Structure formats: C-alpha cells, structure tokens
PDB file of C-alpha atoms and ligand atoms in Angstrom:
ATOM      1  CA  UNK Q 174     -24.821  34.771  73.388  1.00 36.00           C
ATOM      2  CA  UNK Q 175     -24.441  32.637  76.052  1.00 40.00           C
ATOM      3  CA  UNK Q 176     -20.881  31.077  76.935  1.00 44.00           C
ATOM      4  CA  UNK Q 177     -20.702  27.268  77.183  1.00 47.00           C
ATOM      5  CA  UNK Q 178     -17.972  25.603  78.599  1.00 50.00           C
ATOM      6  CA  UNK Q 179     -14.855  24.921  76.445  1.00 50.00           C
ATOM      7  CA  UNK Q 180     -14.573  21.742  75.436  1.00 57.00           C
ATOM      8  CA  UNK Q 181     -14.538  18.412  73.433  1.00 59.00           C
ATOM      9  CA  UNK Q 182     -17.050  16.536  72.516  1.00 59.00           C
ATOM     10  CA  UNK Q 183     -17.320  13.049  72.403  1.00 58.00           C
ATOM     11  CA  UNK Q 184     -18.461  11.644  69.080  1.00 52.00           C
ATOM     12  CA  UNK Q 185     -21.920   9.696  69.604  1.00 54.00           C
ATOM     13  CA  UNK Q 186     -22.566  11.321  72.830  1.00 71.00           C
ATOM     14  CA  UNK Q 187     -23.590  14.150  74.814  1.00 79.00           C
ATOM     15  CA  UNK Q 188     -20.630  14.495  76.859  1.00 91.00           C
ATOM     16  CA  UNK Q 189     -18.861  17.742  77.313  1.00 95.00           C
ATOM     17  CA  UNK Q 190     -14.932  16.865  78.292  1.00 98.00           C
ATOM     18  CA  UNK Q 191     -13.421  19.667  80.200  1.00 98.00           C
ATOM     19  CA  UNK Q 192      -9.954  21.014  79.509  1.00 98.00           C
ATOM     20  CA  UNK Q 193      -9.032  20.826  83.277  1.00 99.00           C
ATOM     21  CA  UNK Q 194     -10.554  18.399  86.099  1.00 99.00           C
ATOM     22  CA  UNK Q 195     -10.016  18.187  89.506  1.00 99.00           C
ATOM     23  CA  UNK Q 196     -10.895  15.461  92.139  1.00 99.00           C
ATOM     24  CA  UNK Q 197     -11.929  15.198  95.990  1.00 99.00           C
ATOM     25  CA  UNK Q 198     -11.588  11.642  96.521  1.00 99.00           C
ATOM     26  CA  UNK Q 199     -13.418  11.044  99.459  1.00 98.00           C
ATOM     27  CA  UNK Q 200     -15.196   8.521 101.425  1.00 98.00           C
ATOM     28  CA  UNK Q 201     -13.071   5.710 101.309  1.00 98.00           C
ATOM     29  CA  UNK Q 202     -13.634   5.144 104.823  1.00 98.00           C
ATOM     30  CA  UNK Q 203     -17.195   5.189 104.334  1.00 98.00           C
ATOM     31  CA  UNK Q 204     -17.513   2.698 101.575  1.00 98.00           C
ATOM     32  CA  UNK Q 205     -15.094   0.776 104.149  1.00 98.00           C
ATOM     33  CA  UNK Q 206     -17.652   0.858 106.749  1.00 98.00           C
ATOM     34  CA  UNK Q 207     -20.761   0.477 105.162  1.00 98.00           C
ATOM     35  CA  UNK Q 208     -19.417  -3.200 103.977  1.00 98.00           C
ATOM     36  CA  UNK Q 209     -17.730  -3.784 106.696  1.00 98.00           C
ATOM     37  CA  UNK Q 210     -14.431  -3.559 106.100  1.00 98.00           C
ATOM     38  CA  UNK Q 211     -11.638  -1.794 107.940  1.00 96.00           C
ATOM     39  CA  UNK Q 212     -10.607   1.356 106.424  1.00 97.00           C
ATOM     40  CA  UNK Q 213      -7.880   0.384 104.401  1.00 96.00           C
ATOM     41  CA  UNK Q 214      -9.887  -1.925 102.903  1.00 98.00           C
ATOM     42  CA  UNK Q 215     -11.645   1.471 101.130  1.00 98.00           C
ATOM     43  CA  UNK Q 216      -8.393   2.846  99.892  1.00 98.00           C
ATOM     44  CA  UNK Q 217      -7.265  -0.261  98.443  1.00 98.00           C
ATOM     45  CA  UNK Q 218     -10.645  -0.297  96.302  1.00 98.00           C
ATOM     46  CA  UNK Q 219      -9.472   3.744  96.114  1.00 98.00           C
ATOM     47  CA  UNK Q 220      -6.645   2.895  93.993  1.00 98.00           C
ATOM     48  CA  UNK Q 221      -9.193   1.161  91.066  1.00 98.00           C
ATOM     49  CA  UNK Q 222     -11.393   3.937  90.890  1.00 98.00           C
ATOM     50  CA  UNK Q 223      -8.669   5.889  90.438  1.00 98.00           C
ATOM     51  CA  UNK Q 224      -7.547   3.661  87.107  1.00 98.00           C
ATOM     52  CA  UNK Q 225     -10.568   4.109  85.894  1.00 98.00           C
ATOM     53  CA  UNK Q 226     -10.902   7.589  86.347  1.00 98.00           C
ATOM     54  CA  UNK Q 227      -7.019   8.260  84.538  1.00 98.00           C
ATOM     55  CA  UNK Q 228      -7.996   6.102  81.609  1.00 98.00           C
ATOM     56  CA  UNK Q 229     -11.198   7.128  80.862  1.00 98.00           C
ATOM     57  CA  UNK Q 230     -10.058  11.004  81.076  1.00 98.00           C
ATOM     58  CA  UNK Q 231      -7.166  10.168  79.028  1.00 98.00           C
ATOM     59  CA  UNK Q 232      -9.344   8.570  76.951  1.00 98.00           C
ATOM     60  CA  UNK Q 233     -11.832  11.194  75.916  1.00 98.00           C
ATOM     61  CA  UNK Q 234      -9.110  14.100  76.189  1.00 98.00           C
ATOM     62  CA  UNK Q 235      -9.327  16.279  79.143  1.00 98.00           C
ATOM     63  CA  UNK Q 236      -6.166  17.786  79.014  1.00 98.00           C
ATOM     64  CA  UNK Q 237      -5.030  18.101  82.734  1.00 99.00           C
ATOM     65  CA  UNK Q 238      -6.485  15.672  85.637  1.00 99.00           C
ATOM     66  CA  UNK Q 239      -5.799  16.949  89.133  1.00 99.00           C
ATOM     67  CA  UNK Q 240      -6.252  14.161  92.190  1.00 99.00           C
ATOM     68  CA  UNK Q 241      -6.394  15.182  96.008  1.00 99.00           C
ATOM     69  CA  UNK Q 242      -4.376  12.042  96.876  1.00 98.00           C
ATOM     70  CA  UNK Q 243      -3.512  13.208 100.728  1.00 98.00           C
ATOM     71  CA  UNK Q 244      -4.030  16.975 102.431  1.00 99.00           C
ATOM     72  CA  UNK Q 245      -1.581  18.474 104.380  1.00 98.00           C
ATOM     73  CA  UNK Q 246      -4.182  17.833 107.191  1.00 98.00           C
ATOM     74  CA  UNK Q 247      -4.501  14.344 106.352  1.00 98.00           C
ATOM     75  CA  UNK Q 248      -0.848  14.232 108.428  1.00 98.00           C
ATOM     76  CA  UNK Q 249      -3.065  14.094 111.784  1.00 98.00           C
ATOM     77  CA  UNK Q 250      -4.741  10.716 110.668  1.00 98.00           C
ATOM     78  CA  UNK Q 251      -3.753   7.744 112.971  1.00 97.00           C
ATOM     79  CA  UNK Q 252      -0.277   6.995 112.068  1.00 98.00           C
ATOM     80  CA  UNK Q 253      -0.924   3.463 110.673  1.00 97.00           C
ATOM     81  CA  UNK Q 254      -3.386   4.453 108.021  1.00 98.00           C
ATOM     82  CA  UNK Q 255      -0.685   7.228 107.040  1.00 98.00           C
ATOM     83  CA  UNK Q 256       1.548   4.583 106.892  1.00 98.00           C
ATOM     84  CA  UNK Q 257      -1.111   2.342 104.735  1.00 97.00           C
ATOM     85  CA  UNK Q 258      -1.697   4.881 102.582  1.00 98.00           C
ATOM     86  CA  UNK Q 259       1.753   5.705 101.576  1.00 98.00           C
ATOM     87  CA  UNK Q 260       2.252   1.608 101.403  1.00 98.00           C
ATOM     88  CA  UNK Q 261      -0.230   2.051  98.520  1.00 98.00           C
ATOM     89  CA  UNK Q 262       0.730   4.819  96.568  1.00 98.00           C
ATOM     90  CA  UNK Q 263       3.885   3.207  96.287  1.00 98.00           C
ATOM     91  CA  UNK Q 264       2.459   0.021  94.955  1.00 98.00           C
ATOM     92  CA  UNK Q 265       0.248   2.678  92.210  1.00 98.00           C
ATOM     93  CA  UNK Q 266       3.254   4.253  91.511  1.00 98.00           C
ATOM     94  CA  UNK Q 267       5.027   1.056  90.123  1.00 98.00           C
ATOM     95  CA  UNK Q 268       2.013  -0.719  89.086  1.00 98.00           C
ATOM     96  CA  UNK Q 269       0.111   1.922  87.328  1.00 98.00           C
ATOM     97  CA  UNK Q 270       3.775   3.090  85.194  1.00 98.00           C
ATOM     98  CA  UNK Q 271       2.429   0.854  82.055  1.00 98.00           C
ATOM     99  CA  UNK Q 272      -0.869   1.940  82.491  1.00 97.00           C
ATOM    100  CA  UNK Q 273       0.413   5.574  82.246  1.00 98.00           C
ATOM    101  CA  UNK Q 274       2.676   4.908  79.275  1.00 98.00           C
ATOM    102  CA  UNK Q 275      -0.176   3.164  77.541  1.00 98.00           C
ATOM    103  CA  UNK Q 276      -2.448   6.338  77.512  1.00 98.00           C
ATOM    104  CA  UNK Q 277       0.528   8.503  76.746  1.00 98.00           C
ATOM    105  CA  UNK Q 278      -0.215   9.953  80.519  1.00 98.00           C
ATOM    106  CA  UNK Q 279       2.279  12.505  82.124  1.00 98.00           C
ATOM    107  CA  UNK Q 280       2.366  12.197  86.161  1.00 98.00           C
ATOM    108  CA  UNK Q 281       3.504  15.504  87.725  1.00 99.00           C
ATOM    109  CA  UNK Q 282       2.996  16.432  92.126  1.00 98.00           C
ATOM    110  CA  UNK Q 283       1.810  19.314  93.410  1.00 99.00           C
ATOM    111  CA  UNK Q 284       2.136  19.535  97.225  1.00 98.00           C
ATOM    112  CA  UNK Q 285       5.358  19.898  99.877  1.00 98.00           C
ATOM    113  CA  UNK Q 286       8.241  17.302  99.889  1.00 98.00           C
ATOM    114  CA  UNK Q 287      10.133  17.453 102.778  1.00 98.00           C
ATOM    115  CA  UNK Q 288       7.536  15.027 104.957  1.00 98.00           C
ATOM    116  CA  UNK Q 289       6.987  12.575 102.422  1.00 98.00           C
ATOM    117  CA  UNK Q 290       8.695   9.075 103.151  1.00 98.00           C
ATOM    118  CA  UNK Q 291      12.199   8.659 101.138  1.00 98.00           C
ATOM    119  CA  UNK Q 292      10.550   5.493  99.020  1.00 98.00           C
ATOM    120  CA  UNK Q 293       7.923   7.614  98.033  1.00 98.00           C
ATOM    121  CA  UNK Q 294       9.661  10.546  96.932  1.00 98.00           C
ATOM    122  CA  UNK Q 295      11.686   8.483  94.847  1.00 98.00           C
ATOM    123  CA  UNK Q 296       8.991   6.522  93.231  1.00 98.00           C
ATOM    124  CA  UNK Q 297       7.539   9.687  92.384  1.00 98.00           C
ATOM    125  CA  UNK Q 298      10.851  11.721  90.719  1.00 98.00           C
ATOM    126  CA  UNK Q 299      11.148   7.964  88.989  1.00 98.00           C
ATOM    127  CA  UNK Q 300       7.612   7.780  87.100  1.00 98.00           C
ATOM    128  CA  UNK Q 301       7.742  11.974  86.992  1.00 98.00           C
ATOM    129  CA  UNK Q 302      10.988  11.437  84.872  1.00 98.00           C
ATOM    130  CA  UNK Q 303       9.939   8.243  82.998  1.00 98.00           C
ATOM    131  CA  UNK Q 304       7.089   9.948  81.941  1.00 98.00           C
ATOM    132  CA  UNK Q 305       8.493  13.188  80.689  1.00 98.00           C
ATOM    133  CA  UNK Q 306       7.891  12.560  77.249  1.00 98.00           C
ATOM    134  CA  UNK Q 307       4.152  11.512  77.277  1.00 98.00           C
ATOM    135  CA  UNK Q 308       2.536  13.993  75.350  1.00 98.00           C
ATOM    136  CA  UNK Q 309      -1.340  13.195  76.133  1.00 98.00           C
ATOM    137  CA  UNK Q 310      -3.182  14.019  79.348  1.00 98.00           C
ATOM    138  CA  UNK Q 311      -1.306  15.366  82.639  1.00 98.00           C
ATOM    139  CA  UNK Q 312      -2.003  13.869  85.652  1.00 99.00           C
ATOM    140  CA  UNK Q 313      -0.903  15.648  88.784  1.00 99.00           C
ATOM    141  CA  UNK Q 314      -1.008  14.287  92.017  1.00 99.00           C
ATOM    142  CA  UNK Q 315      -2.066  16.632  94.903  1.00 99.00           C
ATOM    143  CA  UNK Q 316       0.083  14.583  97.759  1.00 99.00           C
ATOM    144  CA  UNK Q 317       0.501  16.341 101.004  1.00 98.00           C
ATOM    145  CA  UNK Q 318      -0.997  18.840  99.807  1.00 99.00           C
ATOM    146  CA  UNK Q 319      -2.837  22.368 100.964  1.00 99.00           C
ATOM    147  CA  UNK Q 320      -4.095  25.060  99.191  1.00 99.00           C
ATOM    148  CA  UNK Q 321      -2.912  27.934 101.568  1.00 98.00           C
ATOM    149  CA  UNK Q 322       0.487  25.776 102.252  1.00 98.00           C
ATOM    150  CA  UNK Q 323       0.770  26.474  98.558  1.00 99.00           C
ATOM    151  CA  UNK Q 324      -0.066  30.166  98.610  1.00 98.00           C
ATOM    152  CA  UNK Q 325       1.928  30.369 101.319  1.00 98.00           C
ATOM    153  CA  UNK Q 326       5.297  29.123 100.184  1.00 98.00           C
ATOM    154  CA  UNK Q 327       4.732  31.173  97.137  1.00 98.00           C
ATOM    155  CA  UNK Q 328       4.481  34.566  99.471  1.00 98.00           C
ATOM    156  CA  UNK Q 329       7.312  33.146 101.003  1.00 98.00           C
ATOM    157  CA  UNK Q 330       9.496  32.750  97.922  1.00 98.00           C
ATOM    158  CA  UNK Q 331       8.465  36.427  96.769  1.00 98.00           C
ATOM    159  CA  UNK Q 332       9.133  37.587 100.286  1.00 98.00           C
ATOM    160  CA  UNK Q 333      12.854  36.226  99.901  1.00 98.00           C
ATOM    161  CA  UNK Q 334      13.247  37.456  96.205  1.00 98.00           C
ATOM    162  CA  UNK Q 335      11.727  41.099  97.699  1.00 98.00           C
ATOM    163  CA  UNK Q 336      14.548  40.971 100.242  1.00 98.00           C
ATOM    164  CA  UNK Q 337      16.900  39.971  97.949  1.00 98.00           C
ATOM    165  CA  UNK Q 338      16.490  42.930  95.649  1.00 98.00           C
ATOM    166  CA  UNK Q 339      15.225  40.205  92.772  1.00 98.00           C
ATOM    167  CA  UNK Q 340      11.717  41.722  92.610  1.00 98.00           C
ATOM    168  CA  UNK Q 341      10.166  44.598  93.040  1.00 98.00           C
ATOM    169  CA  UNK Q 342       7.307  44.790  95.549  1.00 98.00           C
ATOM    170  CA  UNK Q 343       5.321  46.566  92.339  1.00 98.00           C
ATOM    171  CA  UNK Q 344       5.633  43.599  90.400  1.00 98.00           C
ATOM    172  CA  UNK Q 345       3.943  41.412  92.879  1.00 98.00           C
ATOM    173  CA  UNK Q 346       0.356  40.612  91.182  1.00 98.00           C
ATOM    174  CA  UNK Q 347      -1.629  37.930  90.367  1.00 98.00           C
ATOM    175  CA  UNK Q 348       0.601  36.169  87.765  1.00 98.00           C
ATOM    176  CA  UNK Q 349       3.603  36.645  90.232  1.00 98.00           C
ATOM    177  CA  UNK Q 350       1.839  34.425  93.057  1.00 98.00           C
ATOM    178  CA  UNK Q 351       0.743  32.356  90.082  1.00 98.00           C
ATOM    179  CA  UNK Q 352       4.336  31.439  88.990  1.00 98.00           C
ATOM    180  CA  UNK Q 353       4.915  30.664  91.977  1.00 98.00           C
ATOM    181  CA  UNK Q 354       2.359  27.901  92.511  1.00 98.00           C
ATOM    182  CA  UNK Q 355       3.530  24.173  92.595  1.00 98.00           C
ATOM    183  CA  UNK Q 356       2.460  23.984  89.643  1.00 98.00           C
ATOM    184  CA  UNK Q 357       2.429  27.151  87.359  1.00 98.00           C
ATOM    185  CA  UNK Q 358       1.675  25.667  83.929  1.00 98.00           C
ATOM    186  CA  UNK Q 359      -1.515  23.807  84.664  1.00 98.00           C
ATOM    187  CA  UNK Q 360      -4.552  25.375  83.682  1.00 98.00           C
ATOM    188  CA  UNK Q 361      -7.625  25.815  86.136  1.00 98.00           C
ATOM    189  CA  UNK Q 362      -9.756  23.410  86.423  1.00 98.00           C
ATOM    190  CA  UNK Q 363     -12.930  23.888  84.858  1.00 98.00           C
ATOM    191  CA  UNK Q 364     -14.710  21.373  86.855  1.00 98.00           C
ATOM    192  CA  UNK Q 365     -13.916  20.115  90.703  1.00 99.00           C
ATOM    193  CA  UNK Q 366     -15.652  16.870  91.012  1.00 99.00           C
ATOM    194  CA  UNK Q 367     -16.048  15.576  94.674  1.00 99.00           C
ATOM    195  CA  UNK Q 368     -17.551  12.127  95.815  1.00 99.00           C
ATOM    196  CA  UNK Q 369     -19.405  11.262  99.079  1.00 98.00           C
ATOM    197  CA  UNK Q 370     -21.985  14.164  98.612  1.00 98.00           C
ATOM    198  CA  UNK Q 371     -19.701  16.249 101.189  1.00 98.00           C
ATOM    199  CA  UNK Q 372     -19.926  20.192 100.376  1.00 98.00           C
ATOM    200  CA  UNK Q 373     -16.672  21.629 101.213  1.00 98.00           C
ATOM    201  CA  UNK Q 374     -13.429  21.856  99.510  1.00 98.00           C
ATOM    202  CA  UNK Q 375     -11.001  20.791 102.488  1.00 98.00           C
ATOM    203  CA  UNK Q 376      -8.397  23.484 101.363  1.00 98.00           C
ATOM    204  CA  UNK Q 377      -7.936  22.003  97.722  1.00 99.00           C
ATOM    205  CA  UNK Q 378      -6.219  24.333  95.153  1.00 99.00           C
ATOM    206  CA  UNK Q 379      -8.225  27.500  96.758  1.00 98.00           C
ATOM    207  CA  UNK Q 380      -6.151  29.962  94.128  1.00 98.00           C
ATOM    208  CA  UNK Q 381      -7.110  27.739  91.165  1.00 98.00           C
ATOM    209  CA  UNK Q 382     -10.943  27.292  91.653  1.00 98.00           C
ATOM    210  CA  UNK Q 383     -12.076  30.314  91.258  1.00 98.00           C
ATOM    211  CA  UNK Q 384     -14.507  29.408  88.142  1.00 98.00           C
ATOM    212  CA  UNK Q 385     -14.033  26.334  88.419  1.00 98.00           C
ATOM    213  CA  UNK Q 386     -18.077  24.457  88.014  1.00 98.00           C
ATOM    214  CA  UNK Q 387     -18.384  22.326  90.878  1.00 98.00           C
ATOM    215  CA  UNK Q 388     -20.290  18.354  90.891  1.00 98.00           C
ATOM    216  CA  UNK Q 389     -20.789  16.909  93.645  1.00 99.00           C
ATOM    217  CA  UNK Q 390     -21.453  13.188  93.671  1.00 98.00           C
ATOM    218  CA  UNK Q 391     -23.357  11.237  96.483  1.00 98.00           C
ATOM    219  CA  UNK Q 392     -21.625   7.429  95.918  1.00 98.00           C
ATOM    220  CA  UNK Q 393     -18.291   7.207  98.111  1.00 99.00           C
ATOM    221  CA  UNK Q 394     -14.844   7.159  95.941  1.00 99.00           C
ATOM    222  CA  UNK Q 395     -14.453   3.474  95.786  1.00 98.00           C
ATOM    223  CA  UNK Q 396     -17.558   3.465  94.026  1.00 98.00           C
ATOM    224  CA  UNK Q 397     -16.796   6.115  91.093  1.00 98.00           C
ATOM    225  CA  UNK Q 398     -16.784   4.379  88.094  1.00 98.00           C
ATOM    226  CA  UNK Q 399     -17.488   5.277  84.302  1.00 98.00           C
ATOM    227  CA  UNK Q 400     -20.826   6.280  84.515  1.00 98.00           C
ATOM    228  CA  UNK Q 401     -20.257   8.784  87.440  1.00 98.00           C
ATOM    229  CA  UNK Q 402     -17.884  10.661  85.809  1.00 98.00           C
ATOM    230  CA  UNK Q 403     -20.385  11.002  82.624  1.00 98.00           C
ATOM    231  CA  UNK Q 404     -22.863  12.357  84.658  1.00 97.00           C
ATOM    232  CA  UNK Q 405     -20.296  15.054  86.031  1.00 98.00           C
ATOM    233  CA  UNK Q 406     -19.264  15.804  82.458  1.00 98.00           C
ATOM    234  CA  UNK Q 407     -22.689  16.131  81.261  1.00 97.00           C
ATOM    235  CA  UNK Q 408     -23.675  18.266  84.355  1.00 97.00           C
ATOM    236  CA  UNK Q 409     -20.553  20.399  83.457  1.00 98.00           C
ATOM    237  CA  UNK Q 410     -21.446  21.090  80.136  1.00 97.00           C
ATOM    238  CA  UNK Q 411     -25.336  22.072  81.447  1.00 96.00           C
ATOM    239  CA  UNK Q 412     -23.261  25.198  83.297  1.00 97.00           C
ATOM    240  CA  UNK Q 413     -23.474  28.929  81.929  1.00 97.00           C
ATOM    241  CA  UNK Q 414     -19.927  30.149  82.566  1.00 97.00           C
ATOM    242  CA  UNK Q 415     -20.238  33.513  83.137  1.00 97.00           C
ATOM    243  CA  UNK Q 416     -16.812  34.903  84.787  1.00 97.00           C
ATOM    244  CA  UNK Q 417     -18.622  37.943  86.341  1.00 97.00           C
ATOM    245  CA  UNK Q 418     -19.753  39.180  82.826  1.00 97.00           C
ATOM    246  CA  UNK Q 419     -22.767  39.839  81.899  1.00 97.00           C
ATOM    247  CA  UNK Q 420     -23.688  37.704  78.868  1.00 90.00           C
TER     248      UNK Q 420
HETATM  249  C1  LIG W 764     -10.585   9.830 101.076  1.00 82.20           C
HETATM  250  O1  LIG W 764     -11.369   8.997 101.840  1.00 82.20           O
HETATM  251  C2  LIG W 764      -9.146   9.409 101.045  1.00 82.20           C
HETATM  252  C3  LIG W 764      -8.215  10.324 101.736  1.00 82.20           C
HETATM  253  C4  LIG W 764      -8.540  11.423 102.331  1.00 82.20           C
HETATM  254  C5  LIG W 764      -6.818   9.923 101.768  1.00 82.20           C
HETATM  255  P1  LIG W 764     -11.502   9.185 103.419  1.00 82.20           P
HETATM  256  O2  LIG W 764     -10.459   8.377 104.087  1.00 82.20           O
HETATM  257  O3  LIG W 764     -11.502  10.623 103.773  1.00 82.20           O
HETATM  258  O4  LIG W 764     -12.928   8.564 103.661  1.00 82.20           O
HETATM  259  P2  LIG W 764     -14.046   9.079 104.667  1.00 82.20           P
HETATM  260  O5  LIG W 764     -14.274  10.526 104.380  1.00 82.20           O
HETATM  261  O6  LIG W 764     -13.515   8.858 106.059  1.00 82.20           O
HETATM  262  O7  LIG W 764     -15.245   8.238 104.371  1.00 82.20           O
HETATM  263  C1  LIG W 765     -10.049  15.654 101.474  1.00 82.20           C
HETATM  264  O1  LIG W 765     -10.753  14.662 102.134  1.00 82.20           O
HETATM  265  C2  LIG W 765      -8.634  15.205 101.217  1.00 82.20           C
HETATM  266  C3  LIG W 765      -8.480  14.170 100.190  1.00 82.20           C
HETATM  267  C4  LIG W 765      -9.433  13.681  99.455  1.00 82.20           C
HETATM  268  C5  LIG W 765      -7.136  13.720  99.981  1.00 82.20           C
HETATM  269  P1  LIG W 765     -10.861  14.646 103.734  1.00 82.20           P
HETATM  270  O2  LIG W 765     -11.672  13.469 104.070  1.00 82.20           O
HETATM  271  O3  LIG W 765      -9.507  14.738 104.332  1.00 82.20           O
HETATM  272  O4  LIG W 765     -11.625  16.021 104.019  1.00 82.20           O
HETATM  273  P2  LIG W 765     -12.554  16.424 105.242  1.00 82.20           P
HETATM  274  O5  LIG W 765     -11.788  16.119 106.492  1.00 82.20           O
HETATM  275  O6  LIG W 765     -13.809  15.605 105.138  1.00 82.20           O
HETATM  276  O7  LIG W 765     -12.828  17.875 105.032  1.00 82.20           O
HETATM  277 MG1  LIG W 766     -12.955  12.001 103.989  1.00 82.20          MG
END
C-alpha cells in the first residue's frame, strides 16, 4: 500500500493541500535587480506575495502556514535594509489585521525577542492577541529566527530546569526538546516550499523538517503567485511518504 500524503482535496481539482506548509521567501533582492529596482523595492512587492500566499492557504485549508520572514543571520544585512524591512512588517502587521480576520487567520511568532525593535514587538503581541480567537488557519511568523537558536534555547531551558532539580536528565527525549520549541503545538510541516531555485535551507526549523517533502521553485518571491503554489501542492501530493518504512 503505498502512503500518500495526508491531506485535503480541493473539489474540481487535483490539488493535494498539506496539513502543514512552510516558506523560504527568497529572492527579493533578485527580482529587485533584475528590474532594476533597489532592493527594497523587492520586499515591498514581498509583502503581496505574501497576501496571496495567506489567503489562498487559508482558503483551501492547510491548517498551519509557517513564513521565514527574517533569520537570525539576516541581523548582518546592511543596517538600512534591516531597518526597511522592519518599516514594512510593521505596515503588514496593521494593514494585513482585516485581511487576517476575514479568513478567520491566527498570527503566532516563532523566533527570539529581545533584538526586535519595541514598535514591532508590540504590533506583533497586538495582532497575536486580536487574533486569538480565529479558529481557521495559523500563520506563524518565523522573525529573527534560527533553527539551532531555537534548539538551543530549548537545551538551555532544560539545562536550567536539570539544575534546578525540575527534570530529570532521564526524561530529556525527543518530546522534551520538542516542548520546548518556540512553538510546541504546531505540527511539522509536510511541505517546505522555497522560491529562487536556491537548494539550501539557511537554518529554517532544522528540528521540524525532518519529513518534511521539499519544492523548490525557480521564480524569485515577489513573483509567487497562485499558480506557483498549485504547482507545489500538486508536486507534494506526487511524493511517496515513506518515514523510513518500508511500504
Ligand atoms: C528574501 O529575499 C527576503 C529576506 C531574506 C528578508 P532576499 O533579500 O534574500 O533576496 P535575494 O536572495 O538577495 O535575492
Ligand atoms: C533565508 O534567505 C531567510 C529568509 C527567507 C528570511 P536568505 O537569503 O537569508 O538565505 P541565504 O543567505 O541565501 O542562505
Ligand atoms: Mg536571499
């Protein structure tokens, strides 16, 4: 018998919707470039891809949505497009609320605090608490974010509760570093999507991919639209998930 991937399907169509999807966002800069714009100019057009891709998720059901917003490396970037990036997410973050109560859309963050600007952590508590009660599709922000930052602080916090006589170094498995994770209660994703046809994962949720089936899309982020992220569902549901079994 061979295991397809759990899913929805989309009435009419032959689209598989994962449970859980993830996102590289890149090439903004590219797209930038190649029509001459500066930079910015690509993570302004960013931000619409990024409606689209929310509401059309929300739309056919994936449960959980996962964006890499900014990486904990994306710190060393020059300090005005760090600054221009943050300029925007605060503009998403108020702009975007009523699209996110429209589709019933809960925002949540996965990533460290303590260097993000006050405005911006603010704005994100804010739409985080405003949309509490949406019971459709969670969206979680990775925002200065990295994969073993994350595994890290969660070693750290079962370091302090070993110390502390909380926890006992023979119940530190899998499921104890997993409830420690930003965010504990999202499933894996089933399929990481990046854009810009690079093949690397740039330190992006390493716990959670494990399975995860990976697409990787050659148009820059900018231009991500509908129709690319049909073809990644439709590739995803092409994939034999296997899990090291034999089926
Ligand atoms: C992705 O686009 C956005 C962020 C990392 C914030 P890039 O800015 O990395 O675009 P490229 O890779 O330089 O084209
Ligand atoms: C990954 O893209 C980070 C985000 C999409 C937020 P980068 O552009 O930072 O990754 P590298 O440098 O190409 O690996
Ligand atoms: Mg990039």
């Amino acid at each position: 018998m061979s295991r397809r991937a759990p899913a929805s399907r989309e009435p009419g169509d032959d689209l598989i919707v994962p449970r859980s999807v993830a996102v590289i966002m890149d090439g903004n800069g590219r797209w930038a470039k190649s029509a001459g714009f500066e930079r910015i100019r690509g993570h302004e057009r960013g931000v619409d891809a990024v409606r689209t891709t929310v509401t059309e998720c929300a739309r056919l059901g994936v449960d959980t949505l996962t964006l890499y917003a900014f990486s904990e490396e994306n710190w060393a970037r020059p300090a005005r497009e760090v600054k221009l990036l943050f300029g925007l997410l605060e503009r998403f973050l108020v702009a975007e609320l009523p699209t996110l109560m429209d589709n019933d859309v809960r925002l949540l963050h996965a990533g460290r605090t303590a260097r993000l600007p006050d405005k911006v952590k603010r704005l994100l508590d804010d739409t985080i608490a405003k949309t509490a009660g949406n019971g459709g599709m969670r969206l979680c922000l990775a925002i200065s974010y990295g994969g073993r930052q994350e595994i890290a602080d969660a070693v750290r916090r079962i370091a302090d509760e070993v110390a502390a006589g909380t926890l006992s170094p023979d119940a530190v498995d899998e499921a104890a570093i997993r409830s420690r994770l930003y965010q504990p209660e999202l499933p894996d994703p089933d399929l990481l999507i990046r854009t810009a046809g690079e093949l690397r994962i740039s330190n992006f949720l390493l716990w959670q991919v494990s399975y995860a089936e990976i697409h990787v899309s050659d148009v820059c982020w900018p231009d991500f639209g509908q129709a690319q992220l049909h073809d990644a569902f439709r590739d995803y549901g092409r994939r034999v998930r296997k899990f090291g079994k034999v089926l």
